[in-house]
mmCIF file of C-alpha atoms in Angstrom:
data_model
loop_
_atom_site.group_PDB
_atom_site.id
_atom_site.type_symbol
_atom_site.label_atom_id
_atom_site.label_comp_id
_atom_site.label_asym_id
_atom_site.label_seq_id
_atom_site.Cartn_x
_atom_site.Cartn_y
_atom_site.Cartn_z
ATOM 1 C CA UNK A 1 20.614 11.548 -12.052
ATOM 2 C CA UNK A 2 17.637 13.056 -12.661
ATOM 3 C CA UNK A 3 17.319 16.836 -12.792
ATOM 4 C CA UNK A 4 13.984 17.273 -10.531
ATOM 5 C CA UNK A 5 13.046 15.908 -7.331
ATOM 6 C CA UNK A 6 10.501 13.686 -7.037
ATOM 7 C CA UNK A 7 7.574 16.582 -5.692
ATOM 8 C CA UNK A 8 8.063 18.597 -9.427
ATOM 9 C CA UNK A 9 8.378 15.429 -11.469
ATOM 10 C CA UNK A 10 4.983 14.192 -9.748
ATOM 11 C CA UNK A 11 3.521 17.934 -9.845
ATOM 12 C CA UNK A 12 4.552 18.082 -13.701
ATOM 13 C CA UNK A 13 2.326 14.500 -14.084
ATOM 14 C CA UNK A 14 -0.453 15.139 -12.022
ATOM 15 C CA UNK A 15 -3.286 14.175 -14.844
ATOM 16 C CA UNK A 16 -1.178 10.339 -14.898
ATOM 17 C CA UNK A 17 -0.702 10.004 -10.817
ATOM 18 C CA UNK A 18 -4.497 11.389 -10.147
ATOM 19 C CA UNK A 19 -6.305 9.367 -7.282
ATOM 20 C CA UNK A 20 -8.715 7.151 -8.682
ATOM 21 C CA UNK A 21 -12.135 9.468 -9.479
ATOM 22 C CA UNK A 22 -14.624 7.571 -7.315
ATOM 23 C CA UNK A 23 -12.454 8.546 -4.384
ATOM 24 C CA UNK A 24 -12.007 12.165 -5.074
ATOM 25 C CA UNK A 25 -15.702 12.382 -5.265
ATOM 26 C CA UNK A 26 -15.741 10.570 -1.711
ATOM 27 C CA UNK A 27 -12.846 12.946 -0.567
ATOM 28 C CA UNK A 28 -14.954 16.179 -1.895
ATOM 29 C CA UNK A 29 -18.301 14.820 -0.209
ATOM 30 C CA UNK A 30 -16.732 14.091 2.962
ATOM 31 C CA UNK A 31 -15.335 17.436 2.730
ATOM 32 C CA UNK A 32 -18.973 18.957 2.293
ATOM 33 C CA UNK A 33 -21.061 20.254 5.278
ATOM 34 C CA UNK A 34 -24.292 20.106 3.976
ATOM 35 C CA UNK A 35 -23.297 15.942 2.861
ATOM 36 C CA UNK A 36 -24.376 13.157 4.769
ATOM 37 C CA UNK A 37 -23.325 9.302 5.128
ATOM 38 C CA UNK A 38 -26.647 8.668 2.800
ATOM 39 C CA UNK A 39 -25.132 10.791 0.187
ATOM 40 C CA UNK A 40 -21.745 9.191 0.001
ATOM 41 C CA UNK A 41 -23.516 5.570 0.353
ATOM 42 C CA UNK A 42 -25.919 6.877 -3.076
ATOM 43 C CA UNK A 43 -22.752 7.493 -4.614
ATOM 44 C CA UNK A 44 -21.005 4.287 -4.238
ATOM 45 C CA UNK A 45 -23.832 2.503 -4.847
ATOM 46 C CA UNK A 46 -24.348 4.148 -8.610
ATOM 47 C CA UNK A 47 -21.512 1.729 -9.391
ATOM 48 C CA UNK A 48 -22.425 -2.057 -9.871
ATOM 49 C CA UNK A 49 -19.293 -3.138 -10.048
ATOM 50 C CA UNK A 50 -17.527 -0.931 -7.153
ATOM 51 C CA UNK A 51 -20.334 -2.152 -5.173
ATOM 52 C CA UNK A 52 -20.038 -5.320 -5.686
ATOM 53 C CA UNK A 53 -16.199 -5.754 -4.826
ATOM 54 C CA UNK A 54 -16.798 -3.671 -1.449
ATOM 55 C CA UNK A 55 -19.347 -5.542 -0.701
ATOM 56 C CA UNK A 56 -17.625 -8.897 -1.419
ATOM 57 C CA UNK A 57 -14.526 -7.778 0.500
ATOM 58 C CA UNK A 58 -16.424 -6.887 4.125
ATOM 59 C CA UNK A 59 -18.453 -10.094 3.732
ATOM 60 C CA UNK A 60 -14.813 -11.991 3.423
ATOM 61 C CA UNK A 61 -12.888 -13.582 5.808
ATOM 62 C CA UNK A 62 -10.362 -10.566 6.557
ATOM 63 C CA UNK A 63 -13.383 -8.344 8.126
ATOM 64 C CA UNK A 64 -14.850 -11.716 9.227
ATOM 65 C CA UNK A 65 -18.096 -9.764 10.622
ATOM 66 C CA UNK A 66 -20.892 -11.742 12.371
ATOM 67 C CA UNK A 67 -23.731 -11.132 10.287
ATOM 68 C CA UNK A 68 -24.161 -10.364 6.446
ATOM 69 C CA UNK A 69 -23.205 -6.786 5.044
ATOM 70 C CA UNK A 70 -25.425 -6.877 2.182
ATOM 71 C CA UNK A 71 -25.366 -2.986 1.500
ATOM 72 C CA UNK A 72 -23.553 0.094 1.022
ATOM 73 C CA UNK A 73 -25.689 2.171 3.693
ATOM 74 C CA UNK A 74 -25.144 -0.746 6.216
ATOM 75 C CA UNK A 75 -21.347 -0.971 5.019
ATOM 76 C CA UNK A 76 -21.314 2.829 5.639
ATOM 77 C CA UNK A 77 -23.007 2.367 9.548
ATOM 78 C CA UNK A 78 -20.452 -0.855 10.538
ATOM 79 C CA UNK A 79 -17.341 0.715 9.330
ATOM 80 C CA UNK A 80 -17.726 4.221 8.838
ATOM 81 C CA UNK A 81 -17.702 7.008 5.617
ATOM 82 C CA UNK A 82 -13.432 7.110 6.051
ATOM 83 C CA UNK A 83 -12.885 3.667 6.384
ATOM 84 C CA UNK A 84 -15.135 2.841 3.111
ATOM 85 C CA UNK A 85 -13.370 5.260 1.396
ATOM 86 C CA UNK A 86 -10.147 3.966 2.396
ATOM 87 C CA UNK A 87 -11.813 0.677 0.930
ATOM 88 C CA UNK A 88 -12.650 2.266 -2.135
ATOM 89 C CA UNK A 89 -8.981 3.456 -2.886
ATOM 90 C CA UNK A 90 -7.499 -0.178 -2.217
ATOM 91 C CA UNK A 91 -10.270 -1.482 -4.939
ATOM 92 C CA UNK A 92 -9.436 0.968 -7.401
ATOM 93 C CA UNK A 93 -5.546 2.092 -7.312
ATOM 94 C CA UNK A 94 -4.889 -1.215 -7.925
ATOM 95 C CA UNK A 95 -5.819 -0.725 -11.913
ATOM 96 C CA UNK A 96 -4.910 3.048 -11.647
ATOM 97 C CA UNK A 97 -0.886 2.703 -13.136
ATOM 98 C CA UNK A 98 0.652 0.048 -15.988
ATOM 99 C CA UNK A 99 4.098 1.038 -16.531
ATOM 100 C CA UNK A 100 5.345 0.759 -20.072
ATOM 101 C CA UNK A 101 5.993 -2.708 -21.106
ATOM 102 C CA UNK A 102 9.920 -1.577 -22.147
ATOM 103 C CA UNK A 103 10.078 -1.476 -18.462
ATOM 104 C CA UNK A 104 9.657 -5.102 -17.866
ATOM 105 C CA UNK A 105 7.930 -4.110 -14.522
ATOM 106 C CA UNK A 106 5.763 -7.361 -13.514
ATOM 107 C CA UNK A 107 2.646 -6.003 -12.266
ATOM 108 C CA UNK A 108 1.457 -9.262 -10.555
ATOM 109 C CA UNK A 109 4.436 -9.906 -8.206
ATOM 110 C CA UNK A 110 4.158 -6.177 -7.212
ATOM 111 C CA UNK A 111 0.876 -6.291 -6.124
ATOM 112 C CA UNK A 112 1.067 -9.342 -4.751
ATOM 113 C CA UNK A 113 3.958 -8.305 -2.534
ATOM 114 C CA UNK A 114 2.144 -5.260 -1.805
ATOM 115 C CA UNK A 115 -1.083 -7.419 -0.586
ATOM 116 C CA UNK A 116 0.544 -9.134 1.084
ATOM 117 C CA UNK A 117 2.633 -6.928 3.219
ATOM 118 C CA UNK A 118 -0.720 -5.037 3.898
ATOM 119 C CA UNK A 119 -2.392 -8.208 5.490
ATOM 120 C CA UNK A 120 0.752 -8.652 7.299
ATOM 121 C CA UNK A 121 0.258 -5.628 8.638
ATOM 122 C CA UNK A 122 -3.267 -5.531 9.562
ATOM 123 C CA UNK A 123 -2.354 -8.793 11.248
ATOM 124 C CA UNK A 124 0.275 -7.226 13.385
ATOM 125 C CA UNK A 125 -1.544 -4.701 14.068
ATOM 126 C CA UNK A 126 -4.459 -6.524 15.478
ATOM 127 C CA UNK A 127 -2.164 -8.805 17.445
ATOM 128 C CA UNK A 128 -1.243 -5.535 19.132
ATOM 129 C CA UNK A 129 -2.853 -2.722 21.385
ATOM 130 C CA UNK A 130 -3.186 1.018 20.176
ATOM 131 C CA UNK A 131 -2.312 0.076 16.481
ATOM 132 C CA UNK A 132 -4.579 1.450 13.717
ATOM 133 C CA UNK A 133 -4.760 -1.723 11.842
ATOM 134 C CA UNK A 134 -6.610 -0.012 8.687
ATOM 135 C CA UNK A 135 -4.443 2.610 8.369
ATOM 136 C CA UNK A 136 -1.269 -0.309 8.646
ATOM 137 C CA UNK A 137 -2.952 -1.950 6.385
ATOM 138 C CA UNK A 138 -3.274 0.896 3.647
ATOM 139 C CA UNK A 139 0.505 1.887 4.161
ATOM 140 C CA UNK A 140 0.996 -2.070 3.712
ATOM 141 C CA UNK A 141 -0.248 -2.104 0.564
ATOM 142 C CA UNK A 142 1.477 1.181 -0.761
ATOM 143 C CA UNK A 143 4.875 0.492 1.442
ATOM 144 C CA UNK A 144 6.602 0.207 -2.480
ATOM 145 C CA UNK A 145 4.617 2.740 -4.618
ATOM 146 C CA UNK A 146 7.479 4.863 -5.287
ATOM 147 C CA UNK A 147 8.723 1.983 -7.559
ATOM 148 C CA UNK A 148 5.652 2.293 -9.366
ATOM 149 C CA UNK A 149 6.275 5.621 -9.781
ATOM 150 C CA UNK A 150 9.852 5.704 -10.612
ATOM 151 C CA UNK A 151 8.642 3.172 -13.547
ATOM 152 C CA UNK A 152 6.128 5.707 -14.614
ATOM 153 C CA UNK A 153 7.871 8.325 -14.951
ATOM 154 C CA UNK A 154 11.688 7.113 -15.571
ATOM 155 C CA UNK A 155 11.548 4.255 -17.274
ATOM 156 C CA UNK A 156 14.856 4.221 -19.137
ATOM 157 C CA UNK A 157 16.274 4.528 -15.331
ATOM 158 C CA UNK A 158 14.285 2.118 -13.804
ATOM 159 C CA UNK A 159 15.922 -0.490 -16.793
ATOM 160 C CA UNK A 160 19.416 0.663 -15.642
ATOM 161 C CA UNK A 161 18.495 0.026 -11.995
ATOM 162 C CA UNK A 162 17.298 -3.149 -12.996
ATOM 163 C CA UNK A 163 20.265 -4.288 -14.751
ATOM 164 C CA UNK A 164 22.195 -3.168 -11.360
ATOM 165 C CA UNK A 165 19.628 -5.436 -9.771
ATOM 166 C CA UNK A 166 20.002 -8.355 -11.901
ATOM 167 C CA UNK A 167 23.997 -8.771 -11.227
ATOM 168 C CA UNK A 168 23.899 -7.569 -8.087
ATOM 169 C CA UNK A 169 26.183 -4.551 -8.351
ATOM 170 C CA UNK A 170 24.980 -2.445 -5.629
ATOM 171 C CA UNK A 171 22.509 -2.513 -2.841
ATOM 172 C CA UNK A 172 19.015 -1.717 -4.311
ATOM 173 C CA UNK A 173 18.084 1.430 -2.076
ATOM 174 C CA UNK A 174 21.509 2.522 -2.863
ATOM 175 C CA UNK A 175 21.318 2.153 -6.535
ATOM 176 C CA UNK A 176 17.961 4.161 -6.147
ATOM 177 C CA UNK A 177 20.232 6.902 -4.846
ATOM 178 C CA UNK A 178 22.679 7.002 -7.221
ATOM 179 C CA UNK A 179 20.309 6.552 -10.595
ATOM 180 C CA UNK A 180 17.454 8.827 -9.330
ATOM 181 C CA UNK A 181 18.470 11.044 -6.733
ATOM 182 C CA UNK A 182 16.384 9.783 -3.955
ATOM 183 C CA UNK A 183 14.686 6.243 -2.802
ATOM 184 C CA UNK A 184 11.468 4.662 -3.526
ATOM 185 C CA UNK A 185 10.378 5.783 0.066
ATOM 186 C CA UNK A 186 10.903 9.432 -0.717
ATOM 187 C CA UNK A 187 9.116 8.744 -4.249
ATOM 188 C CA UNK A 188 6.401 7.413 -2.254
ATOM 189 C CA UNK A 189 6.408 10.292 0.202
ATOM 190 C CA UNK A 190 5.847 12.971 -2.810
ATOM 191 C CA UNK A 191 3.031 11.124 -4.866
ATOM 192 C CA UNK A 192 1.305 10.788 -1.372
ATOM 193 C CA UNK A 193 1.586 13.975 -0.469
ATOM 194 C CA UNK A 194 0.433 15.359 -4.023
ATOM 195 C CA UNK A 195 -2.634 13.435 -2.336
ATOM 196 C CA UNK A 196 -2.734 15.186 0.396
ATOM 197 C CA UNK A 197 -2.549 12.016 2.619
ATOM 198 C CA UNK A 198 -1.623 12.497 6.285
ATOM 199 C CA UNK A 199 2.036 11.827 7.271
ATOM 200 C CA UNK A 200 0.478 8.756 9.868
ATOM 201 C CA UNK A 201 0.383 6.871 6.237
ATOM 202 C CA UNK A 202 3.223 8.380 4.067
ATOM 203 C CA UNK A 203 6.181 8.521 6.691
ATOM 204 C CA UNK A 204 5.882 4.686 7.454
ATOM 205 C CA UNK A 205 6.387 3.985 3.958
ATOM 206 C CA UNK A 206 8.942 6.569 3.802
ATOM 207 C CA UNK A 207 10.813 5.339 6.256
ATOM 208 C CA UNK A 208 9.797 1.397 5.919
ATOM 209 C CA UNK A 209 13.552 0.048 5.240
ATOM 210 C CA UNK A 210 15.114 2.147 8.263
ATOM 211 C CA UNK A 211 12.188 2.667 10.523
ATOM 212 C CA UNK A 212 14.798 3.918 13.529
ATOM 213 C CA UNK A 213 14.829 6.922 11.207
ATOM 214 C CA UNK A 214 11.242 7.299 11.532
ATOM 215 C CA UNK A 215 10.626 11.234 13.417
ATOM 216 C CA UNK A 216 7.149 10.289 14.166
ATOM 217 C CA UNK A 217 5.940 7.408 13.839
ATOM 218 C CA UNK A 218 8.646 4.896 14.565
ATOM 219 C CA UNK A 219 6.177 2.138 16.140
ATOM 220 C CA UNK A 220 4.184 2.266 12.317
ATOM 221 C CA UNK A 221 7.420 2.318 10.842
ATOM 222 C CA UNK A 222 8.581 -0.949 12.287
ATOM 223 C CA UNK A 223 5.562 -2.355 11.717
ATOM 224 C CA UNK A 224 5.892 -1.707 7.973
ATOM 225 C CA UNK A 225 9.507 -2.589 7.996
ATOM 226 C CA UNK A 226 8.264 -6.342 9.410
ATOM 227 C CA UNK A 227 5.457 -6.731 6.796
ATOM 228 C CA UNK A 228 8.217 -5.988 3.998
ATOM 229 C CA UNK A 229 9.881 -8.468 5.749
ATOM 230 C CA UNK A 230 7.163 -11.542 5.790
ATOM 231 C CA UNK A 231 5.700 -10.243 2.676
ATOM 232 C CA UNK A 232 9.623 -11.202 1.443
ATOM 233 C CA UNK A 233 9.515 -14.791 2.851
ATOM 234 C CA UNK A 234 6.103 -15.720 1.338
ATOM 235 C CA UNK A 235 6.327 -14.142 -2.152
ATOM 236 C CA UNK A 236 9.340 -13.930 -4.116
ATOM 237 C CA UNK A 237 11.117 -10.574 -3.531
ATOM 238 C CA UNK A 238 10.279 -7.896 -6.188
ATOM 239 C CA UNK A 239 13.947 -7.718 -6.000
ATOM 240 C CA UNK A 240 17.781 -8.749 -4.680
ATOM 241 C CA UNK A 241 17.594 -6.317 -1.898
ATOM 242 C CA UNK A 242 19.857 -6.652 1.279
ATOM 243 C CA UNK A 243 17.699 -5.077 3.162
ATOM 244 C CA UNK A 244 14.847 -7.839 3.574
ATOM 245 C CA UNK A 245 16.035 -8.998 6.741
ATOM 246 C CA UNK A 246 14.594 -8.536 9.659
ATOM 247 C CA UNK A 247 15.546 -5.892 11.615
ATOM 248 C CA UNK A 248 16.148 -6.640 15.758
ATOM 249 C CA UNK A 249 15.242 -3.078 16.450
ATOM 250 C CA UNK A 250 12.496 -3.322 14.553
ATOM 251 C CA UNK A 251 10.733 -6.325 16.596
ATOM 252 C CA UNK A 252 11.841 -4.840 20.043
ATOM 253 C CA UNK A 253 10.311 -0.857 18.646
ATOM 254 C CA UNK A 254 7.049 -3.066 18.295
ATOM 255 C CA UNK A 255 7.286 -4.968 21.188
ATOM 256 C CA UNK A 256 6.881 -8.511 19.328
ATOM 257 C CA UNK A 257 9.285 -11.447 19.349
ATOM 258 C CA UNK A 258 10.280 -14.017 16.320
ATOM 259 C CA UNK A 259 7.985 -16.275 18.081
ATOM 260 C CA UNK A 260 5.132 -13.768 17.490
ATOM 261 C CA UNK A 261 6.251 -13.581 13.788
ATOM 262 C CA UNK A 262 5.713 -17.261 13.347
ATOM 263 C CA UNK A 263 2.900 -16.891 14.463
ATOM 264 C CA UNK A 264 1.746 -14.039 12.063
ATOM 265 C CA UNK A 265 2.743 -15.748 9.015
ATOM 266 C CA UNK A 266 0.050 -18.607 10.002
ATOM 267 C CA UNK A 267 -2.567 -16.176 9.873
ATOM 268 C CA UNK A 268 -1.742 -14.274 6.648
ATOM 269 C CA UNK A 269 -1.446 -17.069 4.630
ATOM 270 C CA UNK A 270 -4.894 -18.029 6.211
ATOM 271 C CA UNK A 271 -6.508 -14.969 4.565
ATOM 272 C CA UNK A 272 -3.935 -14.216 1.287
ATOM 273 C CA UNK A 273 -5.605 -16.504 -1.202
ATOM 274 C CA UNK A 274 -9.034 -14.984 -0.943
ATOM 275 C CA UNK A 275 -7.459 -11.234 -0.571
ATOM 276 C CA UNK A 276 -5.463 -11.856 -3.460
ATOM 277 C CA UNK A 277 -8.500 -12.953 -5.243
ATOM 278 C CA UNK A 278 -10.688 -9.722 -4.242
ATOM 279 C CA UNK A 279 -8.326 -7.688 -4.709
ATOM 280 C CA UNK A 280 -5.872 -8.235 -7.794
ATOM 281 C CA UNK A 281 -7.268 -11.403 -10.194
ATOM 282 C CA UNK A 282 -10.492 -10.764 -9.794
ATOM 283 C CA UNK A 283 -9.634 -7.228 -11.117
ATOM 284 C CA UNK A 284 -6.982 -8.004 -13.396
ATOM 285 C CA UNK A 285 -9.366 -10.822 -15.368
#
């Protein structure tokens, strides 16, 4: 077992597990009194390529807006300085970590997972009243960073765990336990915290397995826990884990049914081949 917890191992690493750049900068201008949306649009728009992506992503299918977005300022004005920074962290954490390739961690299916289970949630989310479907979305798509992380920075682990993996020994988020101390919810908890993100977003991944657990945000937790879930049934699991069924508690802390769920999947695989496009081959080419 490891002999620090996951907050000093990520606090001794901070340089590796920065946030991207661009969205510091954002963070720091949104942060300033005297900046405005005009200065934060300037900034984006310095980068060709960034632009291009966000722009390509809110004139796709998943924002499926009337009219054209064919700017950062009017990008800015339809969705608002937080929610195009939020957009700038899903197009660039994406290419922020490559474990070592000793690891044998398989970048593709985790990111596809992770898409994945963020549409799913956005989906549910919209399907729903009083849900931030954004903010679902973005805890979606991070709901298994820790294991990221725990490749990062404990990689001779992480090929132990995956060898308990492989023949099954032990149930996964127990194995977690026992190799490294703690989960790859709590792992996730600490790096998100080191970036100072609110609890609305780290506690649902936190608690994304056992969302009953949940102190605060149970509803978000459930939601998380049923994206997993679907994320599960459409790509191949990232691995053997016991836990990928669905919980009943889960559906009833939501308020859906497995009817509702059928429905869901229909409309996430309407929108996963162009999201997976955007958002991992088109950056990974």
């Amino acid at each position: 077992m490891p002999s620090k917890i996951p907050s000093e191992l990520i606090g001794n690493n901070l340089k590796l597990l920065s946030l991207p750049a661009v969205v510091e900068k954002i963070n720091r201008l949104l942060e300033d009194p005297n900046s405005t949306t005009a200065d934060i649009a300037h900034y984006i728009s310095q980068d060709p390529v960034l632009t291009a992506r966000l722009l390509k992503l809110v004139n796709s299918p998943f924002y499926n807006f009337p009219s054209e977005i064919d700017t950062i300022s009017m990008a800015v004005t339809i969705l608002g300085t937080r929610q195009l920074r939020d957009l700038v962290f899903v197009t660039t954490v994406i290419s922020q970590f490559t474990p070592h390739d000793d690891v044998n961690f398989d970048l593709e299916a985790f990111w596809c997972h992770s898409i994945t289970a963020g549409i799913a949630a956005r989906v549910i989310a919209l399907n729903q009243k009083n849900l931030n479907s954004e903010r679902l979305f973005i805890c979606g798509l991070l709901h298994d960073i820790g294991k990221m992380i725990m490749a990062l920075l404990l990689p001779q682990e992480v090929i132990t765990l995956n060898k308990a993996n492989l023949n099954k020994e032990i149930n996964i988020y127990d194995a977690e336990s026992q190799i490294f101390g703690y989960t790859h919810g709590e792992w996730a908890t600490a790096l998100l915290e080191s970036w100072h993100f609110p609890a609305s977003i780290s506690e649902p991944i936190h608690y994304h397995h056992n969302p009953e657990e949940s102190p605060e945000f149970k509803t978000d937790s459930a939601v998380i826990h049923i994206a997993n879930v679907i994320a599960n049934n459409i790509q191949a699991p990232i691995s053997k884990d016991d836990d990928t069924l669905l919980q009943q508690a889960a559906l009833d802390t939501v308020g859906i049914t497995q009817n509702d769920i059928e429905g869901y999947y229909e409309q996430v695989y309407e929108l996963l081949d162009n999201v997976l496009q955007m958002l991992y081959y088109d950056l990974a080419a």
